[in-house]
mmCIF file with all atom_site columns, C-alpha atoms in Angstrom:
data_model
loop_
_atom_site.group_PDB
_atom_site.id
_atom_site.type_symbol
_atom_site.label_atom_id
_atom_site.label_alt_id
_atom_site.label_comp_id
_atom_site.label_asym_id
_atom_site.label_entity_id
_atom_site.label_seq_id
_atom_site.pdbx_PDB_ins_code
_atom_site.Cartn_x
_atom_site.Cartn_y
_atom_site.Cartn_z
_atom_site.occupancy
_atom_site.B_iso_or_equiv
_atom_site.pdbx_formal_charge
_atom_site.auth_seq_id
_atom_site.auth_comp_id
_atom_site.auth_asym_id
_atom_site.auth_atom_id
_atom_site.pdbx_PDB_model_num
ATOM 1   C CA . GLN Z 1 1   ? 82.965  72.770  114.676 1.00 74.00 ? 1   GLN Z CA 1
ATOM 2   C CA . ALA Z 1 2   ? 85.589  73.803  112.176 1.00 82.00 ? 2   ALA Z CA 1
ATOM 3   C CA . GLN Z 1 3   ? 88.012  76.451  113.344 1.00 92.00 ? 3   GLN Z CA 1
ATOM 4   C CA . LEU Z 1 4   ? 90.612  78.678  111.761 1.00 95.00 ? 4   LEU Z CA 1
ATOM 5   C CA . VAL Z 1 5   ? 93.152  80.073  114.206 1.00 96.00 ? 5   VAL Z CA 1
ATOM 6   C CA . GLU Z 1 6   ? 95.506  82.855  113.195 1.00 97.00 ? 6   GLU Z CA 1
ATOM 7   C CA . SER Z 1 7   ? 98.831  83.641  114.814 1.00 97.00 ? 7   SER Z CA 1
ATOM 8   C CA . GLY Z 1 8   ? 101.902 85.752  114.175 1.00 97.00 ? 8   GLY Z CA 1
ATOM 9   C CA . GLY Z 1 9   ? 100.484 89.238  114.466 1.00 98.00 ? 9   GLY Z CA 1
ATOM 10  C CA . GLY Z 1 10  ? 102.160 91.951  116.467 1.00 98.00 ? 10  GLY Z CA 1
ATOM 11  C CA . LEU Z 1 11  ? 103.906 95.296  116.361 1.00 98.00 ? 11  LEU Z CA 1
ATOM 12  C CA . VAL Z 1 12  ? 106.473 95.970  113.672 1.00 98.00 ? 12  VAL Z CA 1
ATOM 13  C CA . GLN Z 1 13  ? 108.188 99.058  112.302 1.00 98.00 ? 13  GLN Z CA 1
ATOM 14  C CA . ALA Z 1 14  ? 107.533 100.265 108.782 1.00 98.00 ? 14  ALA Z CA 1
ATOM 15  C CA . GLY Z 1 15  ? 109.730 98.400  106.349 1.00 98.00 ? 15  GLY Z CA 1
ATOM 16  C CA . GLY Z 1 16  ? 109.788 95.313  108.519 1.00 98.00 ? 16  GLY Z CA 1
ATOM 17  C CA . SER Z 1 17  ? 108.308 91.875  108.028 1.00 98.00 ? 17  SER Z CA 1
ATOM 18  C CA . LEU Z 1 18  ? 105.870 89.510  109.688 1.00 98.00 ? 18  LEU Z CA 1
ATOM 19  C CA . ARG Z 1 19  ? 104.614 86.050  108.862 1.00 98.00 ? 19  ARG Z CA 1
ATOM 20  C CA . LEU Z 1 20  ? 101.060 85.150  109.753 1.00 98.00 ? 20  LEU Z CA 1
ATOM 21  C CA . SER Z 1 21  ? 99.911  81.566  110.122 1.00 98.00 ? 21  SER Z CA 1
ATOM 22  C CA . CYS Z 1 22  ? 96.432  80.085  110.008 1.00 97.00 ? 22  CYS Z CA 1
ATOM 23  C CA . ALA Z 1 23  ? 95.902  76.593  111.357 1.00 95.00 ? 23  ALA Z CA 1
ATOM 24  C CA . ALA Z 1 24  ? 92.677  74.733  110.629 1.00 91.00 ? 24  ALA Z CA 1
ATOM 25  C CA . SER Z 1 25  ? 91.123  72.257  113.027 1.00 89.00 ? 25  SER Z CA 1
ATOM 26  C CA . GLY Z 1 26  ? 87.886  70.335  113.362 1.00 83.00 ? 26  GLY Z CA 1
ATOM 27  C CA . ARG Z 1 27  ? 87.905  69.423  109.698 1.00 77.00 ? 27  ARG Z CA 1
ATOM 28  C CA . THR Z 1 28  ? 90.143  69.301  106.692 1.00 79.00 ? 28  THR Z CA 1
ATOM 29  C CA . PHE Z 1 29  ? 90.038  72.127  104.202 1.00 81.00 ? 29  PHE Z CA 1
ATOM 30  C CA . SER Z 1 30  ? 90.960  69.932  101.283 1.00 83.00 ? 30  SER Z CA 1
ATOM 31  C CA . ASN Z 1 31  ? 89.636  71.398  98.034  1.00 86.00 ? 31  ASN Z CA 1
ATOM 32  C CA . TYR Z 1 32  ? 88.963  74.761  99.688  1.00 90.00 ? 32  TYR Z CA 1
ATOM 33  C CA . ALA Z 1 33  ? 90.462  78.019  98.609  1.00 94.00 ? 33  ALA Z CA 1
ATOM 34  C CA . MET Z 1 34  ? 92.081  79.921  101.460 1.00 95.00 ? 34  MET Z CA 1
ATOM 35  C CA . ALA Z 1 35  ? 92.322  83.662  101.822 1.00 97.00 ? 35  ALA Z CA 1
ATOM 36  C CA . TRP Z 1 36  ? 93.405  86.530  104.017 1.00 98.00 ? 36  TRP Z CA 1
ATOM 37  C CA . PHE Z 1 37  ? 91.303  89.615  104.638 1.00 98.00 ? 37  PHE Z CA 1
ATOM 38  C CA . ARG Z 1 38  ? 92.038  92.593  106.826 1.00 98.00 ? 38  ARG Z CA 1
ATOM 39  C CA . GLN Z 1 39  ? 90.089  95.335  108.519 1.00 98.00 ? 39  GLN Z CA 1
ATOM 40  C CA . ALA Z 1 40  ? 91.446  98.673  109.653 1.00 97.00 ? 40  ALA Z CA 1
ATOM 41  C CA . PRO Z 1 41  ? 89.648  100.851 112.228 1.00 89.00 ? 41  PRO Z CA 1
ATOM 42  C CA . GLY Z 1 42  ? 86.649  102.561 110.680 1.00 93.00 ? 42  GLY Z CA 1
ATOM 43  C CA . LYS Z 1 43  ? 86.992  100.689 107.393 1.00 96.00 ? 43  LYS Z CA 1
ATOM 44  C CA . GLU Z 1 44  ? 85.317  97.703  105.766 1.00 96.00 ? 44  GLU Z CA 1
ATOM 45  C CA . ARG Z 1 45  ? 86.898  94.297  105.736 1.00 96.00 ? 45  ARG Z CA 1
ATOM 46  C CA . GLU Z 1 46  ? 88.950  94.003  102.552 1.00 97.00 ? 46  GLU Z CA 1
ATOM 47  C CA . PHE Z 1 47  ? 90.530  91.264  100.523 1.00 97.00 ? 47  PHE Z CA 1
ATOM 48  C CA . VAL Z 1 48  ? 94.295  90.790  100.807 1.00 98.00 ? 48  VAL Z CA 1
ATOM 49  C CA . ALA Z 1 49  ? 95.278  87.498  99.187  1.00 98.00 ? 49  ALA Z CA 1
ATOM 50  C CA . ALA Z 1 50  ? 93.923  84.078  98.230  1.00 97.00 ? 50  ALA Z CA 1
ATOM 51  C CA . ILE Z 1 51  ? 95.236  80.717  97.122  1.00 96.00 ? 51  ILE Z CA 1
ATOM 52  C CA . ARG Z 1 52  ? 93.475  77.843  95.403  1.00 94.00 ? 52  ARG Z CA 1
ATOM 53  C CA . TRP Z 1 53  ? 93.699  74.230  96.534  1.00 88.00 ? 53  TRP Z CA 1
ATOM 54  C CA . SER Z 1 54  ? 95.229  72.753  93.392  1.00 85.00 ? 54  SER Z CA 1
ATOM 55  C CA . PRO Z 1 55  ? 96.832  74.131  91.386  1.00 91.00 ? 55  PRO Z CA 1
ATOM 56  C CA . ALA Z 1 56  ? 97.880  76.656  94.007  1.00 92.00 ? 56  ALA Z CA 1
ATOM 57  C CA . ILE Z 1 57  ? 97.102  79.741  91.976  1.00 95.00 ? 57  ILE Z CA 1
ATOM 58  C CA . ARG Z 1 58  ? 97.573  82.925  93.975  1.00 97.00 ? 58  ARG Z CA 1
ATOM 59  C CA . TYR Z 1 59  ? 95.640  86.187  93.941  1.00 97.00 ? 59  TYR Z CA 1
ATOM 60  C CA . TYR Z 1 60  ? 96.569  89.495  95.559  1.00 98.00 ? 60  TYR Z CA 1
ATOM 61  C CA . ALA Z 1 61  ? 95.066  92.872  96.148  1.00 98.00 ? 61  ALA Z CA 1
ATOM 62  C CA . ASP Z 1 62  ? 96.935  95.540  94.221  1.00 98.00 ? 62  ASP Z CA 1
ATOM 63  C CA . SER Z 1 63  ? 97.899  97.236  97.466  1.00 97.00 ? 63  SER Z CA 1
ATOM 64  C CA . VAL Z 1 64  ? 99.988  94.263  98.625  1.00 98.00 ? 64  VAL Z CA 1
ATOM 65  C CA . LYS Z 1 65  ? 101.196 92.772  95.352  1.00 98.00 ? 65  LYS Z CA 1
ATOM 66  C CA . GLY Z 1 66  ? 104.965 92.399  95.352  1.00 98.00 ? 66  GLY Z CA 1
ATOM 67  C CA . ARG Z 1 67  ? 105.174 92.709  99.135  1.00 98.00 ? 67  ARG Z CA 1
ATOM 68  C CA . PHE Z 1 68  ? 102.989 89.880  100.473 1.00 98.00 ? 68  PHE Z CA 1
ATOM 69  C CA . THR Z 1 69  ? 103.104 86.193  99.633  1.00 98.00 ? 69  THR Z CA 1
ATOM 70  C CA . ILE Z 1 70  ? 100.393 83.674  100.443 1.00 98.00 ? 70  ILE Z CA 1
ATOM 71  C CA . SER Z 1 71  ? 101.232 79.984  100.650 1.00 97.00 ? 71  SER Z CA 1
ATOM 72  C CA . ARG Z 1 72  ? 99.730  76.792  102.027 1.00 93.00 ? 72  ARG Z CA 1
ATOM 73  C CA . ASP Z 1 73  ? 100.924 73.508  103.426 1.00 92.00 ? 73  ASP Z CA 1
ATOM 74  C CA . ASN Z 1 74  ? 98.051  71.207  102.581 1.00 86.00 ? 74  ASN Z CA 1
ATOM 75  C CA . PRO Z 1 75  ? 99.148  68.168  104.648 1.00 88.00 ? 75  PRO Z CA 1
ATOM 76  C CA . LYS Z 1 76  ? 99.351  70.465  107.683 1.00 90.00 ? 76  LYS Z CA 1
ATOM 77  C CA . ASN Z 1 77  ? 96.086  72.209  106.799 1.00 90.00 ? 77  ASN Z CA 1
ATOM 78  C CA . THR Z 1 78  ? 97.843  75.520  107.294 1.00 94.00 ? 78  THR Z CA 1
ATOM 79  C CA . VAL Z 1 79  ? 98.037  78.715  105.280 1.00 96.00 ? 79  VAL Z CA 1
ATOM 80  C CA . TYR Z 1 80  ? 100.610 81.493  105.652 1.00 98.00 ? 80  TYR Z CA 1
ATOM 81  C CA . LEU Z 1 81  ? 100.930 85.134  104.765 1.00 98.00 ? 81  LEU Z CA 1
ATOM 82  C CA . GLN Z 1 82  ? 104.456 86.463  104.498 1.00 98.00 ? 82  GLN Z CA 1
ATOM 83  C CA . MET Z 1 83  ? 104.363 90.248  104.736 1.00 98.00 ? 83  MET Z CA 1
ATOM 84  C CA . ASN Z 1 84  ? 107.425 92.252  103.739 1.00 98.00 ? 84  ASN Z CA 1
ATOM 85  C CA . SER Z 1 85  ? 108.082 95.971  103.374 1.00 98.00 ? 85  SER Z CA 1
ATOM 86  C CA . LEU Z 1 86  ? 105.221 96.725  105.712 1.00 98.00 ? 86  LEU Z CA 1
ATOM 87  C CA . LYS Z 1 87  ? 103.594 100.144 105.646 1.00 98.00 ? 87  LYS Z CA 1
ATOM 88  C CA . ALA Z 1 88  ? 101.530 101.993 108.205 1.00 97.00 ? 88  ALA Z CA 1
ATOM 89  C CA . GLU Z 1 89  ? 98.449  101.473 106.056 1.00 96.00 ? 89  GLU Z CA 1
ATOM 90  C CA . ASP Z 1 90  ? 98.858  97.710  106.462 1.00 98.00 ? 90  ASP Z CA 1
ATOM 91  C CA . THR Z 1 91  ? 97.758  98.092  110.076 1.00 98.00 ? 91  THR Z CA 1
ATOM 92  C CA . GLY Z 1 92  ? 94.615  96.179  110.950 1.00 98.00 ? 92  GLY Z CA 1
ATOM 93  C CA . VAL Z 1 93  ? 93.152  92.903  112.098 1.00 98.00 ? 93  VAL Z CA 1
ATOM 94  C CA . TYR Z 1 94  ? 93.997  90.117  109.681 1.00 98.00 ? 94  TYR Z CA 1
ATOM 95  C CA . TYR Z 1 95  ? 91.484  87.316  109.217 1.00 98.00 ? 95  TYR Z CA 1
ATOM 96  C CA . CYS Z 1 96  ? 92.020  83.880  107.764 1.00 97.00 ? 96  CYS Z CA 1
ATOM 97  C CA . ALA Z 1 97  ? 89.151  82.609  105.614 1.00 96.00 ? 97  ALA Z CA 1
ATOM 98  C CA . ALA Z 1 98  ? 88.064  79.544  103.658 1.00 94.00 ? 98  ALA Z CA 1
ATOM 99  C CA . SER Z 1 99  ? 85.683  79.108  100.745 1.00 93.00 ? 99  SER Z CA 1
ATOM 100 C CA . GLN Z 1 100 ? 84.849  76.441  98.190  1.00 89.00 ? 100 GLN Z CA 1
ATOM 101 C CA . THR Z 1 101 ? 85.909  78.777  95.422  1.00 88.00 ? 101 THR Z CA 1
ATOM 102 C CA . VAL Z 1 102 ? 88.246  81.754  95.379  1.00 90.00 ? 102 VAL Z CA 1
ATOM 103 C CA . ALA Z 1 103 ? 86.473  84.635  97.090  1.00 88.00 ? 103 ALA Z CA 1
ATOM 104 C CA . THR Z 1 104 ? 87.480  88.275  97.158  1.00 90.00 ? 104 THR Z CA 1
ATOM 105 C CA . VAL Z 1 105 ? 84.418  89.599  98.997  1.00 92.00 ? 105 VAL Z CA 1
ATOM 106 C CA . PRO Z 1 106 ? 83.518  88.720  102.608 1.00 91.00 ? 106 PRO Z CA 1
ATOM 107 C CA . GLY Z 1 107 ? 80.015  87.494  101.728 1.00 91.00 ? 107 GLY Z CA 1
ATOM 108 C CA . ASP Z 1 108 ? 81.393  84.526  99.803  1.00 90.00 ? 108 ASP Z CA 1
ATOM 109 C CA . ILE Z 1 109 ? 83.434  83.151  102.710 1.00 92.00 ? 109 ILE Z CA 1
ATOM 110 C CA . TYR Z 1 110 ? 82.272  79.983  104.482 1.00 90.00 ? 110 TYR Z CA 1
ATOM 111 C CA . TYR Z 1 111 ? 84.636  80.007  107.479 1.00 93.00 ? 111 TYR Z CA 1
ATOM 112 C CA . TRP Z 1 112 ? 86.412  82.808  109.301 1.00 95.00 ? 112 TRP Z CA 1
ATOM 113 C CA . GLY Z 1 113 ? 89.134  82.916  111.889 1.00 97.00 ? 113 GLY Z CA 1
ATOM 114 C CA . LYS Z 1 114 ? 88.877  85.350  114.778 1.00 96.00 ? 114 LYS Z CA 1
ATOM 115 C CA . GLY Z 1 115 ? 91.737  87.475  113.536 1.00 97.00 ? 115 GLY Z CA 1
ATOM 116 C CA . THR Z 1 116 ? 95.203  88.537  114.583 1.00 98.00 ? 116 THR Z CA 1
ATOM 117 C CA . ARG Z 1 117 ? 96.195  92.164  114.961 1.00 98.00 ? 117 ARG Z CA 1
ATOM 118 C CA . VAL Z 1 118 ? 99.021  93.697  112.966 1.00 98.00 ? 118 VAL Z CA 1
ATOM 119 C CA . THR Z 1 119 ? 100.276 97.145  113.905 1.00 98.00 ? 119 THR Z CA 1
ATOM 120 C CA . VAL Z 1 120 ? 102.853 98.876  111.735 1.00 98.00 ? 120 VAL Z CA 1
ATOM 121 C CA . SER Z 1 121 ? 104.500 101.908 113.285 1.00 96.00 ? 121 SER Z CA 1
ATOM 122 C CA . SER Z 1 122 ? 105.978 104.680 111.176 1.00 89.00 ? 122 SER Z CA 1
#
């Protein structure tokens, strides 16, 4: 069974930074696009960022563009999300995801992690 395991979430003050990691196990995600989604209380799960396998073209939601950076270390089968200048509205559970093509809607995702919580205090 393939697994995606997120880590790095926690409590941070507004303006601070966090780096999330997503480690894959059970299979390789070679040729898969990787993505991050998030879900705030009472809201739908929303797209945050994605990165293709090769070339590593990146995509971002407008709300995080310029503040977040997605990257991947393919030999380690790991994807990262560097989050800077965090805002209170960034609070939510962040989910790692994998798909055969770049996906910006949850229905197109093949594999999901269980999530890691990010809380930004103001």
